[in-house]
Tab-separated table of C-alpha atoms in Angstrom:
chain	number	residue	atom	x	y	z
A	205	MET	CA	-29.906	115.004	4.092
A	206	LYS	CA	-30.894	111.345	3.932
A	207	LEU	CA	-28.403	108.514	4.288
A	208	GLY	CA	-28.165	104.908	5.374
A	209	LEU	CA	-26.049	103.674	8.269
A	210	ILE	CA	-25.135	100.023	8.701
A	211	GLY	CA	-23.777	98.867	12.064
A	212	LEU	CA	-25.356	99.969	15.340
A	213	GLY	CA	-22.543	99.268	17.776
A	214	ARG	CA	-21.044	101.661	20.348
A	215	MET	CA	-20.044	104.192	17.696
A	216	GLY	CA	-22.606	103.649	14.947
A	217	GLY	CA	-25.635	103.761	17.208
A	218	ASN	CA	-24.707	107.062	18.801
A	219	MET	CA	-23.834	108.527	15.420
A	220	VAL	CA	-27.388	107.749	14.314
A	221	ARG	CA	-28.765	109.558	17.353
A	222	ARG	CA	-26.588	112.609	16.714
A	223	LEU	CA	-27.633	112.715	13.053
A	224	LEU	CA	-31.291	112.548	14.083
A	225	GLN	CA	-30.715	115.431	16.493
A	226	GLY	CA	-29.460	117.380	13.471
A	227	ASN	CA	-32.746	116.658	11.624
A	228	HIS	CA	-31.207	114.277	9.096
A	229	GLU	CA	-33.165	111.296	7.801
A	230	VAL	CA	-31.345	108.089	8.649
A	231	VAL	CA	-32.167	104.577	7.445
A	232	VAL	CA	-30.561	101.982	9.713
A	233	PHE	CA	-29.703	98.305	9.433
A	234	ASN	CA	-27.971	95.932	11.815
A	235	ARG	CA	-27.303	92.222	11.459
A	236	THR	CA	-29.042	91.697	14.803
A	237	VAL	CA	-32.422	93.097	13.804
A	238	ALA	CA	-33.590	93.548	17.415
A	239	LYS	CA	-31.021	96.349	17.815
A	240	ILE	CA	-32.841	98.452	15.219
A	241	LYS	CA	-35.979	99.189	17.266
A	242	PRO	CA	-34.526	101.775	19.713
A	243	TYR	CA	-33.327	103.860	16.766
A	244	VAL	CA	-36.681	103.608	15.017
A	245	ASP	CA	-38.277	104.767	18.282
A	246	ALA	CA	-35.833	107.713	18.206
A	247	GLY	CA	-36.932	108.679	14.691
A	248	ALA	CA	-34.827	106.620	12.286
A	249	MET	CA	-36.249	104.466	9.507
A	250	GLY	CA	-35.560	100.786	10.111
A	251	ALA	CA	-34.633	98.310	7.383
A	252	GLU	CA	-34.787	94.563	7.919
A	253	SER	CA	-32.333	93.911	5.087
A	254	VAL	CA	-29.591	95.677	3.178
A	255	GLU	CA	-31.808	95.523	0.099
A	256	GLU	CA	-34.574	97.385	1.919
A	257	LEU	CA	-32.133	100.008	3.182
A	258	VAL	CA	-30.891	100.723	-0.341
A	259	LYS	CA	-34.437	100.977	-1.702
A	260	LEU	CA	-35.356	103.560	0.944
A	261	LEU	CA	-32.551	105.925	-0.086
A	262	PRO	CA	-32.760	108.606	-2.791
A	263	SER	CA	-30.099	108.868	-5.497
A	264	PRO	CA	-27.245	109.341	-5.186
A	265	LYS	CA	-27.528	106.834	-2.375
A	266	ILE	CA	-25.170	107.389	0.561
A	267	VAL	CA	-24.379	104.376	2.762
A	268	TRP	CA	-22.146	104.785	5.822
A	269	LEU	CA	-20.609	101.605	7.279
A	270	MET	CA	-19.712	101.339	10.974
A	271	LEU	CA	-18.659	97.704	11.110
A	272	PRO	CA	-15.668	95.833	12.566
A	273	ALA	CA	-12.688	96.069	10.218
A	274	GLY	CA	-11.847	93.118	8.001
A	275	LYS	CA	-14.251	90.428	6.821
A	276	PRO	CA	-17.492	92.094	8.022
A	277	VAL	CA	-16.664	95.144	5.883
A	278	GLU	CA	-15.518	93.062	2.910
A	279	ASP	CA	-18.690	90.975	2.979
A	280	MET	CA	-20.892	94.063	3.195
A	281	LEU	CA	-19.063	95.746	0.306
A	282	ASP	CA	-19.500	92.614	-1.811
A	283	HIS	CA	-23.225	92.750	-1.094
A	284	LEU	CA	-23.650	96.487	-1.594
A	285	GLN	CA	-21.931	96.577	-4.961
A	286	THR	CA	-24.672	94.330	-6.343
A	287	LEU	CA	-27.331	96.784	-5.149
A	288	LEU	CA	-25.868	100.245	-5.746
A	289	SER	CA	-25.649	102.196	-9.011
A	290	PRO	CA	-23.032	104.462	-10.586
A	291	GLY	CA	-22.737	107.688	-8.601
A	292	ASP	CA	-23.782	106.137	-5.296
A	293	VAL	CA	-21.401	106.604	-2.353
A	294	ILE	CA	-20.083	104.219	0.299
A	295	ILE	CA	-18.365	105.662	3.387
A	296	GLU	CA	-16.254	103.209	5.405
A	297	GLY	CA	-16.134	104.551	8.964
A	298	GLY	CA	-14.448	101.687	10.804
A	299	ASN	CA	-10.797	101.189	11.719
A	300	THR	CA	-9.677	100.021	8.294
A	301	LYS	CA	-6.069	99.958	7.070
A	302	TYR	CA	-5.625	102.663	4.452
A	303	THR	CA	-4.148	100.279	1.879
A	304	ASP	CA	-7.405	98.277	1.985
A	305	ASP	CA	-9.307	101.498	1.244
A	306	ILE	CA	-7.242	102.076	-1.894
A	307	LYS	CA	-7.899	98.536	-3.175
A	308	ARG	CA	-11.630	98.799	-2.483
A	309	HIS	CA	-11.850	102.194	-4.152
A	310	GLN	CA	-10.195	100.841	-7.277
A	311	ALA	CA	-12.493	97.802	-7.406
A	312	LEU	CA	-15.704	99.785	-6.845
A	313	ALA	CA	-14.677	102.457	-9.345
A	314	THR	CA	-15.026	99.897	-12.140
A	315	LYS	CA	-18.747	99.862	-11.319
A	316	GLY	CA	-18.972	103.641	-10.961
A	317	ILE	CA	-19.558	103.388	-7.193
A	318	HIS	CA	-17.776	106.064	-5.150
A	319	TYR	CA	-15.824	105.049	-2.047
A	320	MET	CA	-14.758	107.208	0.892
A	321	ASP	CA	-12.939	106.481	4.139
A	322	ALA	CA	-13.730	108.232	7.403
A	323	GLY	CA	-11.580	107.877	10.495
A	324	VAL	CA	-13.900	108.627	13.409
A	325	SER	CA	-12.700	109.500	16.917
A	326	GLY	CA	-14.862	110.285	19.908
A	327	GLY	CA	-15.691	106.929	21.426
A	328	ILE	CA	-18.762	106.607	23.595
A	329	TRP	CA	-18.673	110.366	24.268
A	330	GLY	CA	-19.264	111.312	20.640
A	331	LEU	CA	-23.028	111.633	21.011
A	332	LYS	CA	-22.560	114.395	23.574
A	333	VAL	CA	-19.428	116.229	22.371
A	334	GLY	CA	-19.231	115.219	18.698
A	335	TYR	CA	-17.020	113.023	16.553
A	336	CYS	CA	-13.689	114.212	15.203
A	337	THR	CA	-13.848	112.917	11.642
A	338	MET	CA	-10.961	112.496	9.195
A	339	VAL	CA	-12.158	111.950	5.628
A	340	GLY	CA	-10.500	110.589	2.503
A	341	GLY	CA	-12.041	110.609	-0.969
A	342	ALA	CA	-12.923	112.784	-3.920
A	343	LYS	CA	-13.524	116.442	-3.096
A	344	GLU	CA	-16.973	116.421	-4.694
A	345	ASP	CA	-18.007	113.441	-2.551
A	346	PHE	CA	-16.740	115.248	0.540
A	347	GLU	CA	-18.925	118.233	-0.357
A	348	LEU	CA	-21.885	115.890	-0.835
A	349	ILE	CA	-21.648	114.447	2.680
A	350	LYS	CA	-20.608	117.683	4.391
A	351	PRO	CA	-24.056	118.312	5.953
A	352	ALA	CA	-23.770	115.016	7.850
A	353	LEU	CA	-20.186	115.763	8.886
A	354	GLU	CA	-21.186	119.175	10.211
A	355	THR	CA	-23.765	117.513	12.450
A	356	LEU	CA	-21.551	114.659	13.615
A	357	ALA	CA	-18.500	116.757	14.469
A	358	PRO	CA	-17.969	119.570	16.973
A	359	GLU	CA	-17.105	122.934	15.432
A	360	GLY	CA	-13.961	122.554	13.337
A	361	GLY	CA	-13.987	118.818	14.018
A	362	TYR	CA	-13.961	117.385	10.504
A	363	MET	CA	-11.471	117.598	7.641
A	364	HIS	CA	-10.980	116.453	4.061
A	365	CYS	CA	-7.545	114.884	4.426
A	366	GLY	CA	-6.996	113.981	0.766
A	367	SER	CA	-7.667	111.160	-1.661
A	368	VAL	CA	-9.035	107.751	-0.679
A	369	GLY	CA	-7.072	106.290	2.239
A	370	ALA	CA	-5.968	109.651	3.652
A	371	GLY	CA	-8.685	109.745	6.298
A	372	HIS	CA	-7.820	106.357	7.726
A	373	TYR	CA	-4.099	107.140	7.473
A	374	VAL	CA	-4.527	110.265	9.605
A	375	LYS	CA	-6.717	108.299	12.056
A	376	MET	CA	-4.075	105.545	12.205
A	377	VAL	CA	-1.379	108.022	13.256
A	378	HIS	CA	-3.874	109.643	15.661
A	379	ASN	CA	-4.306	106.284	17.392
A	380	GLY	CA	-0.545	105.739	17.493
A	381	ILE	CA	-0.165	109.081	19.287
A	382	GLU	CA	-2.999	108.105	21.617
A	383	TYR	CA	-1.029	104.975	22.578
A	384	GLY	CA	1.995	107.124	23.431
A	385	MET	CA	0.021	109.636	25.511
A	386	MET	CA	-1.727	106.913	27.474
A	387	GLN	CA	1.561	105.128	28.115
A	388	ALA	CA	3.146	108.329	29.455
A	389	TYR	CA	0.247	108.840	31.858
A	390	GLY	CA	0.408	105.203	32.907
A	391	GLU	CA	4.118	105.298	33.695
A	392	GLY	CA	3.852	108.656	35.463
A	393	PHE	CA	1.078	107.529	37.769
A	394	GLU	CA	2.888	104.277	38.464
A	395	LEU	CA	5.890	106.319	39.599
A	396	LEU	CA	3.652	108.425	41.832
A	397	LYS	CA	2.152	105.302	43.359
A	398	ALA	CA	5.613	103.799	43.997
A	399	SER	CA	6.983	107.010	45.554
A	400	PRO	CA	7.524	107.592	49.291
A	401	TYR	CA	4.281	109.604	49.198
A	402	GLY	CA	2.294	107.141	47.113
A	403	GLU	CA	0.515	105.400	49.969
A	404	LYS	CA	-1.278	108.603	50.984
A	405	LEU	CA	-1.275	110.440	47.648
A	406	ASP	CA	-4.745	111.028	46.166
A	407	LEU	CA	-4.242	110.128	42.513
A	408	GLN	CA	-7.665	111.439	41.511
A	409	ALA	CA	-6.756	114.799	43.029
A	410	VAL	CA	-3.443	114.811	41.150
A	411	ALA	CA	-5.209	114.132	37.850
A	412	HIS	CA	-7.637	116.962	38.620
A	413	LEU	CA	-4.794	119.281	39.624
A	414	TRP	CA	-2.856	118.675	36.404
A	415	ASN	CA	-5.908	119.591	34.358
A	416	GLN	CA	-5.969	123.081	35.912
A	417	GLY	CA	-3.638	124.884	33.507
A	418	SER	CA	-0.688	122.469	33.471
A	419	VAL	CA	1.081	121.591	30.233
A	420	VAL	CA	-0.026	117.932	30.501
A	421	ARG	CA	-3.748	118.703	30.796
A	422	SER	CA	-5.968	116.782	28.374
A	423	TRP	CA	-9.285	115.027	27.914
A	424	LEU	CA	-7.525	111.720	28.599
A	425	LEU	CA	-6.429	113.072	31.971
A	426	GLU	CA	-10.016	114.140	32.712
A	427	LEU	CA	-11.120	110.587	31.945
A	428	LEU	CA	-8.392	109.215	34.196
A	429	GLU	CA	-9.688	111.421	36.998
A	430	ASP	CA	-13.115	109.848	36.446
A	431	ALA	CA	-11.577	106.360	36.516
A	432	PHE	CA	-9.809	107.075	39.819
A	433	ALA	CA	-13.082	108.411	41.246
A	434	LYS	CA	-14.702	105.035	40.539
A	435	ASP	CA	-11.746	102.934	41.730
A	436	PRO	CA	-9.029	104.973	43.519
A	437	GLN	CA	-6.337	102.285	43.240
A	438	LEU	CA	-7.747	100.596	40.096
A	439	GLU	CA	-7.991	97.414	42.122
A	440	LYS	CA	-10.963	96.100	40.122
A	441	ILE	CA	-9.167	96.336	36.775
A	442	ALA	CA	-6.571	93.930	35.429
A	443	GLY	CA	-3.610	95.605	33.751
A	444	TYR	CA	-4.353	93.821	30.498
A	445	VAL	CA	-4.430	96.120	27.475
A	446	GLU	CA	-5.625	95.240	23.972
A	447	ASP	CA	-4.501	96.905	20.762
A	448	SER	CA	-6.962	97.443	17.919
A	449	GLY	CA	-4.364	97.067	15.167
A	450	GLU	CA	-3.888	100.718	14.297
A	451	GLY	CA	-0.981	101.102	16.703
A	452	ARG	CA	0.768	98.229	14.917
A	453	TRP	CA	0.097	99.781	11.526
A	454	THR	CA	1.488	103.108	12.736
A	455	VAL	CA	4.733	101.544	13.907
A	456	LEU	CA	5.068	99.514	10.692
A	457	GLU	CA	4.527	102.718	8.684
A	458	ALA	CA	7.246	104.422	10.709
A	459	VAL	CA	9.616	101.583	9.865
A	460	GLU	CA	8.635	101.745	6.192
A	461	ARG	CA	9.107	105.540	6.040
A	462	GLY	CA	12.273	105.610	8.136
A	463	VAL	CA	10.678	107.714	10.875
A	464	ALA	CA	12.018	107.249	14.419
A	465	ALA	CA	8.671	106.851	16.203
A	466	THR	CA	10.295	105.443	19.324
A	467	ALA	CA	7.663	106.576	21.848
A	468	LEU	CA	4.847	105.108	19.752
A	469	ALA	CA	6.717	101.812	19.325
A	470	HIS	CA	7.418	101.609	23.058
A	471	ALA	CA	3.738	102.211	23.832
A	472	LEU	CA	2.710	99.417	21.472
A	473	PHE	CA	5.213	96.938	22.876
A	474	LYS	CA	4.108	97.771	26.420
A	475	ARG	CA	0.619	96.660	25.459
A	476	PHE	CA	2.076	93.307	24.452
A	477	THR	CA	3.834	92.938	27.818
A	478	SER	CA	0.639	93.889	29.652
A	479	ARG	CA	-0.682	90.471	28.700
A	480	GLN	CA	2.093	88.850	30.726
A	481	GLN	CA	2.068	90.954	33.904
A	482	ASP	CA	-0.211	93.260	35.868
A	483	SER	CA	1.473	96.609	36.475
A	484	PHE	CA	-0.267	99.747	37.696
A	485	SER	CA	0.611	101.628	34.495
A	486	ASP	CA	-1.236	98.953	32.525
A	487	LYS	CA	-4.230	99.317	34.826
A	488	VAL	CA	-4.227	103.041	33.938
A	489	LEU	CA	-4.223	102.204	30.202
A	490	ALA	CA	-7.026	99.667	30.606
A	491	ALA	CA	-9.075	102.143	32.640
A	492	LEU	CA	-8.597	104.910	30.062
A	493	ARG	CA	-9.691	102.673	27.152
A	494	ASN	CA	-12.836	101.796	29.074
A	495	GLU	CA	-13.556	105.453	29.903
A	496	PHE	CA	-13.212	106.931	26.410
A	497	GLY	CA	-14.300	104.050	24.229
A	498	GLY	CA	-16.329	101.721	26.397
A	499	HIS	CA	-13.810	98.985	25.616
A	500	ALA	CA	-14.113	95.865	27.740
A	501	VAL	CA	-11.772	95.503	30.699
A	502	ALA	CA	-10.751	92.299	32.403
A	503	LYS	CA	-11.482	92.178	36.096
A	504	ALA	CA	-8.528	91.763	38.412
A	505	GLY	CA	-7.723	88.110	38.986
A	506	GLU	CA	-9.475	86.786	35.876
A	507	ALA	CA	-7.638	84.921	33.158
A	508	VAL	CA	-7.113	86.497	29.769
A	509	LYS	CA	-5.901	85.041	26.520
A	510	THR	CA	-5.123	86.110	22.978
A	511	THR	CA	-7.251	84.566	20.261
A	512	GLY	CA	-4.684	84.715	17.470
A	513	ALA	CA	-7.521	85.729	15.155
A	514	GLY	CA	-5.620	88.712	13.771
A	515	ALA	CA	-3.619	91.823	14.576
A	516	GLY	CA	-4.767	93.152	17.924
A	517	GLU	CA	-7.708	90.789	18.284
A	518	VAL	CA	-7.830	89.513	21.853
A	519	THR	CA	-10.436	88.113	24.174
A	520	ALA	CA	-10.652	88.858	27.886
A	521	ALA	CA	-12.241	85.967	29.735
A	522	LYS	CA	-15.353	87.130	31.572
A	523	ALA	CA	-14.471	90.687	30.529
A	524	GLN	CA	-16.585	93.417	32.064
A	525	GLN	CA	-18.928	94.636	29.337
């Protein structure tokens, strides 16, 4: 199938490459035009403007957005709705709050433009192992984009979760659970390090051991093993942990629904305290985020500060890119 993809960051760029490997035709656009060339060299069609991207697509036109949540998405939607026609489809693949999806769907529906939300998990490893994709929208639109989903995801790795907003809702809870799992690993390894055996205990070997049939084995633990291999005591990483916003939304939803999500709330609040101290468990969390998502980490000893720009938006001074 042929579709357009806007946003060639860590996730979007690798999604383009995976789609090309599946013999799809992909038209790409990025605000920084220089980023387009490597994908054109890989077989994509490059567009120097959103207008050109839309013109290069057949009808119904399918445009997948992989942009930072918030204003960048809103601005792009405002632009696209002046260019698209009834029956065309927009897929929002960023970390958007599900209530925003519902509002956008309602607004675009007045113009006959279809809107879908796709929660995408896989981080920087998605190109190799595939992207777990949680989709919200009309069933017929889901069927329309299924060929792309089949290429992007590993076997069994995509799902129509329900009407618009459902995909991002499921992804929101997914990220809340991720916070809890990472926090449990962080606290466990901090206890190991503080134990009478911690000075001589090989934490990389423990992570490897636990992945050999134990009940706590997981991909996150495999990534932690890799992190310990690079830095056995995580001495190069500051225990400063960002939150993307979805953990906050998950906890707020739990409050709204009367669900006792105590572990998820604790994990979120620990991320807040990580910005005030430098514990080993927070180093584990920071290392894991860097391993699975390529998220920036602050180097030990460097100052960090919150920007106050919005929920979960923080800046690490001189962060390692």
